[in-house]
PDB file of C-alpha atoms in Angstrom:
ATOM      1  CA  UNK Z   1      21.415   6.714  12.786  1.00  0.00           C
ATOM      2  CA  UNK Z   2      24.913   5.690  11.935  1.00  0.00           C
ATOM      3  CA  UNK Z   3      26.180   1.767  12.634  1.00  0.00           C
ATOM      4  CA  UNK Z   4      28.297   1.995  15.631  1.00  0.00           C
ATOM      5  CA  UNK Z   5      32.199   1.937  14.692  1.00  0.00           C
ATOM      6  CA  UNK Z   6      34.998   1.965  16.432  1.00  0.00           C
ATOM      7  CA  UNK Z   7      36.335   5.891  16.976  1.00  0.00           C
ATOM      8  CA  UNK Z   8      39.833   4.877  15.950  1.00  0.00           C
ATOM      9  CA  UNK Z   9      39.168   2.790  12.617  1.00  0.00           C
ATOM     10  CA  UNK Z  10      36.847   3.659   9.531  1.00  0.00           C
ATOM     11  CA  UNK Z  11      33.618   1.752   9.307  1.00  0.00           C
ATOM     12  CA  UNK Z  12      34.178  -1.247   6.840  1.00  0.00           C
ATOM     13  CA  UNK Z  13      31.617   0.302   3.872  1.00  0.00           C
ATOM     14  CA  UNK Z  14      31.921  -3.351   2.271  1.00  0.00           C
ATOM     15  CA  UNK Z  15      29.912  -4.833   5.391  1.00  0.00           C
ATOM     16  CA  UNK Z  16      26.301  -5.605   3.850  1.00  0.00           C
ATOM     17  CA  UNK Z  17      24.759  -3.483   6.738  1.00  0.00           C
ATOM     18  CA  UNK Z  18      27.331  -0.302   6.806  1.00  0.00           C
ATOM     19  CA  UNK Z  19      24.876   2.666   6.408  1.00  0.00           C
ATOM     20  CA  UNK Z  20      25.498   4.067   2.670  1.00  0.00           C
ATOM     21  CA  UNK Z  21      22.559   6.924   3.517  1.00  0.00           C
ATOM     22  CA  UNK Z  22      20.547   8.691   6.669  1.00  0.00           C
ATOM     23  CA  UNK Z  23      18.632  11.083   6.530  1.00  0.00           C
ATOM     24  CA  UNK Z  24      16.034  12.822   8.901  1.00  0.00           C
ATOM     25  CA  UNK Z  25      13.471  14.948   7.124  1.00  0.00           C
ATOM     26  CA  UNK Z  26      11.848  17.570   9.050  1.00  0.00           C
ATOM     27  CA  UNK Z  27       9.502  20.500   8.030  1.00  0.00           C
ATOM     28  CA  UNK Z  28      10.906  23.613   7.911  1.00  0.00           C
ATOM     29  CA  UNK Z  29       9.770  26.372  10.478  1.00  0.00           C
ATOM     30  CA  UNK Z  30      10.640  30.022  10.491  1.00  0.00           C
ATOM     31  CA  UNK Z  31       8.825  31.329  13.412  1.00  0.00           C
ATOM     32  CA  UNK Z  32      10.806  30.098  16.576  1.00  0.00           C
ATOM     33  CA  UNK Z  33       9.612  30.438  20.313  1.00  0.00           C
ATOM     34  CA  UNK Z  34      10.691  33.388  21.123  1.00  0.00           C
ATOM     35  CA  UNK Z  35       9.542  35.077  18.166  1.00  0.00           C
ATOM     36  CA  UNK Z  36       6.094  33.400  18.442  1.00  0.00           C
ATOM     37  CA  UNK Z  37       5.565  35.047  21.294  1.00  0.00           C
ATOM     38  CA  UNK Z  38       6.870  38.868  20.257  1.00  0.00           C
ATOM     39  CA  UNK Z  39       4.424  38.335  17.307  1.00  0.00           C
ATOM     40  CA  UNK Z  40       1.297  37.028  19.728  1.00  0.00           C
ATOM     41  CA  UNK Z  41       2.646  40.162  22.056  1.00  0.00           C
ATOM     42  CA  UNK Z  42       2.401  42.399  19.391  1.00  0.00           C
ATOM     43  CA  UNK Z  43      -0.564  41.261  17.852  1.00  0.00           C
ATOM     44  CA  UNK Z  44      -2.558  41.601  21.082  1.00  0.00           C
ATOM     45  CA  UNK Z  45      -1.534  45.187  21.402  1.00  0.00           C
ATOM     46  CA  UNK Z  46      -2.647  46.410  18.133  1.00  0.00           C
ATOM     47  CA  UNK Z  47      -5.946  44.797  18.429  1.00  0.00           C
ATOM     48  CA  UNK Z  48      -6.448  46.622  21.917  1.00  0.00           C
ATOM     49  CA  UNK Z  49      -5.330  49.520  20.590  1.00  0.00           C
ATOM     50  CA  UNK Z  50      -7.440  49.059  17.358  1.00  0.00           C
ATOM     51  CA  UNK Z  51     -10.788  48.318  19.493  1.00  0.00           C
ATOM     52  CA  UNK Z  52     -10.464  51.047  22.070  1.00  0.00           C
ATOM     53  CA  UNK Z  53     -11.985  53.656  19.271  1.00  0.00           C
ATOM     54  CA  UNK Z  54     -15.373  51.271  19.128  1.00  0.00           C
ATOM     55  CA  UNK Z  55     -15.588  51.056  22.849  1.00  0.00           C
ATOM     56  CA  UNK Z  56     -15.314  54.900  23.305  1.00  0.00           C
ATOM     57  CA  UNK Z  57     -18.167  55.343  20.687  1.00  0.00           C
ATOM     58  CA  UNK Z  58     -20.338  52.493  22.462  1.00  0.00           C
ATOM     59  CA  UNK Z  59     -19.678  49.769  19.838  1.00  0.00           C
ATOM     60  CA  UNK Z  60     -18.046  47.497  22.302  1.00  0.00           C
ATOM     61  CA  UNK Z  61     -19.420  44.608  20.626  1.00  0.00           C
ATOM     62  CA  UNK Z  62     -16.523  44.856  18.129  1.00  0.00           C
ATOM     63  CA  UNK Z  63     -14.461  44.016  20.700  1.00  0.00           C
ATOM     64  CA  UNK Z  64     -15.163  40.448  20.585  1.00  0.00           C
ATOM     65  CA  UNK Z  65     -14.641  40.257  17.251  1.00  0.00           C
ATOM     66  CA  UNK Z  66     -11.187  41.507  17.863  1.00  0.00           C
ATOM     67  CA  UNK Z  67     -11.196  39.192  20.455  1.00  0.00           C
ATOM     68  CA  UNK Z  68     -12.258  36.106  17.872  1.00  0.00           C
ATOM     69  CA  UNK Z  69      -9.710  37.239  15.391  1.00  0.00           C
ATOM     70  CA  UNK Z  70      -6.360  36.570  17.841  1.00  0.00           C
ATOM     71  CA  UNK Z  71      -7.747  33.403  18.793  1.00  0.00           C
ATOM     72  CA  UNK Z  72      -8.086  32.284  15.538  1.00  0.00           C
ATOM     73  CA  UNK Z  73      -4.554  33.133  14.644  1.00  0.00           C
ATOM     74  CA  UNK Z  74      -3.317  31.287  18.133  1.00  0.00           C
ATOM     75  CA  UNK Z  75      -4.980  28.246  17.126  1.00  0.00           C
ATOM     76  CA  UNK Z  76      -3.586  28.312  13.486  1.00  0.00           C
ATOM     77  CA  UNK Z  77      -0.105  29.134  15.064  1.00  0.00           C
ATOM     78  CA  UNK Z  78      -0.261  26.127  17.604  1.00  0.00           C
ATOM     79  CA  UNK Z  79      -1.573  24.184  14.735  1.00  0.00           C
ATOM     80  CA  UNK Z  80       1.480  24.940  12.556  1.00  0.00           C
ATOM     81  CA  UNK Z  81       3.844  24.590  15.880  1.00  0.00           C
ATOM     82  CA  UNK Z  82       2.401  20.580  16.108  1.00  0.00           C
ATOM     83  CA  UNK Z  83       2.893  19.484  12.959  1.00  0.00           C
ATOM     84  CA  UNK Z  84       6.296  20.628  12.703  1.00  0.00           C
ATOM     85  CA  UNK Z  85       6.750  17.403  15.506  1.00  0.00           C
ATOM     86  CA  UNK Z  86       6.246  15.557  12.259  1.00  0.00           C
ATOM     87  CA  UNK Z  87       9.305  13.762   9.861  1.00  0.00           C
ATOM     88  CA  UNK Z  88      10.529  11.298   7.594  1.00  0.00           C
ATOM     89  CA  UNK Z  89      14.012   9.382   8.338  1.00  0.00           C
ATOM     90  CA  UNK Z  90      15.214   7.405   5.599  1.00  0.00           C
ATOM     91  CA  UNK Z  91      18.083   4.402   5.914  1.00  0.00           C
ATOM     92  CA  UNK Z  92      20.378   2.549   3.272  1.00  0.00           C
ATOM     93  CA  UNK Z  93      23.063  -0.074   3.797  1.00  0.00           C
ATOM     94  CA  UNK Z  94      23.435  -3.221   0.735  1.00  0.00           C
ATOM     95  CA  UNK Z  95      20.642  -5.053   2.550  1.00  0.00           C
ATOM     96  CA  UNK Z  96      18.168  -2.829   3.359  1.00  0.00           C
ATOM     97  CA  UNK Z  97      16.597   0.475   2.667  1.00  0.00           C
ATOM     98  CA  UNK Z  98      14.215   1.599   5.589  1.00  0.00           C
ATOM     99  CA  UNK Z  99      11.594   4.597   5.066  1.00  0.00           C
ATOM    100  CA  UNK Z 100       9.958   5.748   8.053  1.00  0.00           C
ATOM    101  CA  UNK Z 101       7.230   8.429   8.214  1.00  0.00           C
ATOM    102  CA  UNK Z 102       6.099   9.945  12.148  1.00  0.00           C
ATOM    103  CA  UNK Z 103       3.359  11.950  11.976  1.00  0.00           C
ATOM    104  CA  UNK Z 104       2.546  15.104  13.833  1.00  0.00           C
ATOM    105  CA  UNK Z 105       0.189  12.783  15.833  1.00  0.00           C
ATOM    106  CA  UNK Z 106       2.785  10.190  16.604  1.00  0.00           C
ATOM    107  CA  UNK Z 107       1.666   7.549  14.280  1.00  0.00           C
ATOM    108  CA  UNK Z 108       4.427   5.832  12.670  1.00  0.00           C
ATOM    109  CA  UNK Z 109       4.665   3.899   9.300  1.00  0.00           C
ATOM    110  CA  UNK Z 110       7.411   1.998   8.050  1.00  0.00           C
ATOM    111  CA  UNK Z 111       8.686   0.469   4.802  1.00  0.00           C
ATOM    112  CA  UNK Z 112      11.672  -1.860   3.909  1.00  0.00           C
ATOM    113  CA  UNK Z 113      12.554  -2.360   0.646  1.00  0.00           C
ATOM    114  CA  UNK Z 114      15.607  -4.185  -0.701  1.00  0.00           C
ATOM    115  CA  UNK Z 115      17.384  -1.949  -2.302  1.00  0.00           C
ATOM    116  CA  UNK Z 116      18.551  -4.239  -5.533  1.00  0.00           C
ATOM    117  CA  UNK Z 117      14.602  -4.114  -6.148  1.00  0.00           C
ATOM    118  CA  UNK Z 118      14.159   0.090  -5.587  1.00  0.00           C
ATOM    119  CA  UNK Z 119      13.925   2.049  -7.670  1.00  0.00           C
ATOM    120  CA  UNK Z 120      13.880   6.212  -7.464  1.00  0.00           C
ATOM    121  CA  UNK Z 121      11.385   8.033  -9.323  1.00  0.00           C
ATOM    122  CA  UNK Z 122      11.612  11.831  -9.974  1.00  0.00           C
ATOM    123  CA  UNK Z 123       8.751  13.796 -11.447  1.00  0.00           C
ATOM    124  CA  UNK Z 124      10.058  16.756 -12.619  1.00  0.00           C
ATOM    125  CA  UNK Z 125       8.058  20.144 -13.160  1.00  0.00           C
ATOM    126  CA  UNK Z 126      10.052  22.640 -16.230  1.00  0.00           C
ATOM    127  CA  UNK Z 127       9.396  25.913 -14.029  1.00  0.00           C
ATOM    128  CA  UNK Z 128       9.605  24.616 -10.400  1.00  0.00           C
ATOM    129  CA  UNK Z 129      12.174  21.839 -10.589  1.00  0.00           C
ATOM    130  CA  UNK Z 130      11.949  17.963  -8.885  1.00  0.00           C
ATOM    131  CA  UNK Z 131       8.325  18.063  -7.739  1.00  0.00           C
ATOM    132  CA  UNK Z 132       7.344  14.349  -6.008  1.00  0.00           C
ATOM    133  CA  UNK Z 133      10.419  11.968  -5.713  1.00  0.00           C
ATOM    134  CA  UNK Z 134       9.227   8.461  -4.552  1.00  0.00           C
ATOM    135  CA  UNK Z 135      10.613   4.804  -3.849  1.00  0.00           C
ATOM    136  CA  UNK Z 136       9.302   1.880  -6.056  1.00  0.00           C
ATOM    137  CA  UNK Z 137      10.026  -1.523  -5.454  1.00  0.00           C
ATOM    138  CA  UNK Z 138       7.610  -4.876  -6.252  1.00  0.00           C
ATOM    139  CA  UNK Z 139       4.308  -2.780  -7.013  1.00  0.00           C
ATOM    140  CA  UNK Z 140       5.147  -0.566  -3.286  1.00  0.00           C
ATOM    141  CA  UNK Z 141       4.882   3.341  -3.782  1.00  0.00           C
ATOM    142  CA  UNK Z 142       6.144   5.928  -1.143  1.00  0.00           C
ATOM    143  CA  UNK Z 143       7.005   9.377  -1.494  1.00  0.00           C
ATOM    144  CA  UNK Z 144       9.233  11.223  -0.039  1.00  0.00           C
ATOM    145  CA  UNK Z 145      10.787  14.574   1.163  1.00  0.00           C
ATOM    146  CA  UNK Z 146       7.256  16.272   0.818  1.00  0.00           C
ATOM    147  CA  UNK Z 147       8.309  18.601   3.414  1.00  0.00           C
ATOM    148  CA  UNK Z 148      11.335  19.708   0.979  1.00  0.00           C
ATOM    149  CA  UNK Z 149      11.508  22.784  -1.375  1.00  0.00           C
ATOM    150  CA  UNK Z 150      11.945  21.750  -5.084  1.00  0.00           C
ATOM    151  CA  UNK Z 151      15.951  22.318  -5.023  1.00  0.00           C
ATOM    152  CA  UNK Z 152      15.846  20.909  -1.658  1.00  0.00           C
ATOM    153  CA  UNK Z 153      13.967  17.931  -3.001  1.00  0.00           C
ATOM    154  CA  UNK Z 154      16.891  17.669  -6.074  1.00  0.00           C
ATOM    155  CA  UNK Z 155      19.520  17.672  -4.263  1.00  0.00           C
ATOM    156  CA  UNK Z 156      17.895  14.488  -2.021  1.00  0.00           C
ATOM    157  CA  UNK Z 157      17.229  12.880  -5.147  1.00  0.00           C
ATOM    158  CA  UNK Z 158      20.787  13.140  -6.376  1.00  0.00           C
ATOM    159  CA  UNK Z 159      21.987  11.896  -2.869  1.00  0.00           C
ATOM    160  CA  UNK Z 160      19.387   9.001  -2.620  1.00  0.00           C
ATOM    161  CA  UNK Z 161      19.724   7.572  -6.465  1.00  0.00           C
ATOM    162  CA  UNK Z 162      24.161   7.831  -5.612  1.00  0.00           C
ATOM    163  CA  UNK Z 163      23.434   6.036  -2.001  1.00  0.00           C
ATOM    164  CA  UNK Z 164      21.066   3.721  -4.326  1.00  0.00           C
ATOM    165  CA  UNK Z 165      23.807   3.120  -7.190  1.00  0.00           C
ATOM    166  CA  UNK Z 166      26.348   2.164  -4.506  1.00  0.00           C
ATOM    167  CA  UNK Z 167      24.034  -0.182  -2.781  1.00  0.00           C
ATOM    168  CA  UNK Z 168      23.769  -2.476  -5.838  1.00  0.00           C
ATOM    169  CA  UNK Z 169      26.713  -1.962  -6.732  1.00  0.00           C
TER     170      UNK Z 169
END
């Protein structure tokens, strides 16, 4: 998301649309693939396992139920997999600051703010840190980085209100 530049030469960071900030916020995920599909795999087998006892004393019926259970937990997992599609990118130069939002659906909204008018807002939590950060400028609200873990979401905050300093500056 970077201006083109030349390799050889440094951008120019006084040039009123030299990025002073990109970012790309995604939701975190710790259940890749592969493992998705161990778990599913291993899943399956203890519920076999776990309903062969009610179909050897005639209570096959259970079965289903085991049955219900795994599909349940597929759909949540699939669920979970398609919303991690979703993500935030955020843009500064002098000129312009540029929030977009993609949803897991595809639908895209997009602000632009100047950024002599923005401010940053922080509201902060005493036991669990930077809860909500979120862009103000001429009566517009947006959060952002709601994806983000609380020192996750701080150290954005510190990045966006330096990127945010330099821009007026």
């Amino acid at each position: 998301m970077t201006a083109p530049h030349s390799p050889s030469a440094p951008p120019n960071m006084d040039a009123p649309d030299a990025t002073l900030f990109a970012a790309r916020i995604t939701p975190h995920r710790s259940l890749g693939r592969e493992a998705f599909r161990i778990t599913m795999t291993l899943i399956c087998l203890a519920s076999v396992i776990s309903s062969l006892p009610f179909v050897m004393m005639g209570a096959w019926p259970v079965v289903g139920f085991f049955g219900i259970d795994l599909l349940a937990l597929y759909i949540a997992f699939r669920i979970n997999f398609r919303r991690a599609n979703s993500f935030e990118e955020i843009w500064l130069s002098r000129v312009e600051l540029l929030m977009r939002k993609v949803s897991h659906h595809g639908v895209r909204r997009e602000w632009h703010f100047n950024p002599l008018w923005t401010r940053l807002e922080r509201q902060i939590h005493a036991d669990f840190g930077v809860e909500k950060l979120t862009f103000i400028s001429r009566g517009q609200r947006v959060t952002v980085g709601d994806a983000l873990s609380p020192p996750e979401r701080e150290s954005l905050g510190q990045a966006l209100h330096t990127a945010l300093l330099e821009a007026k500056r």
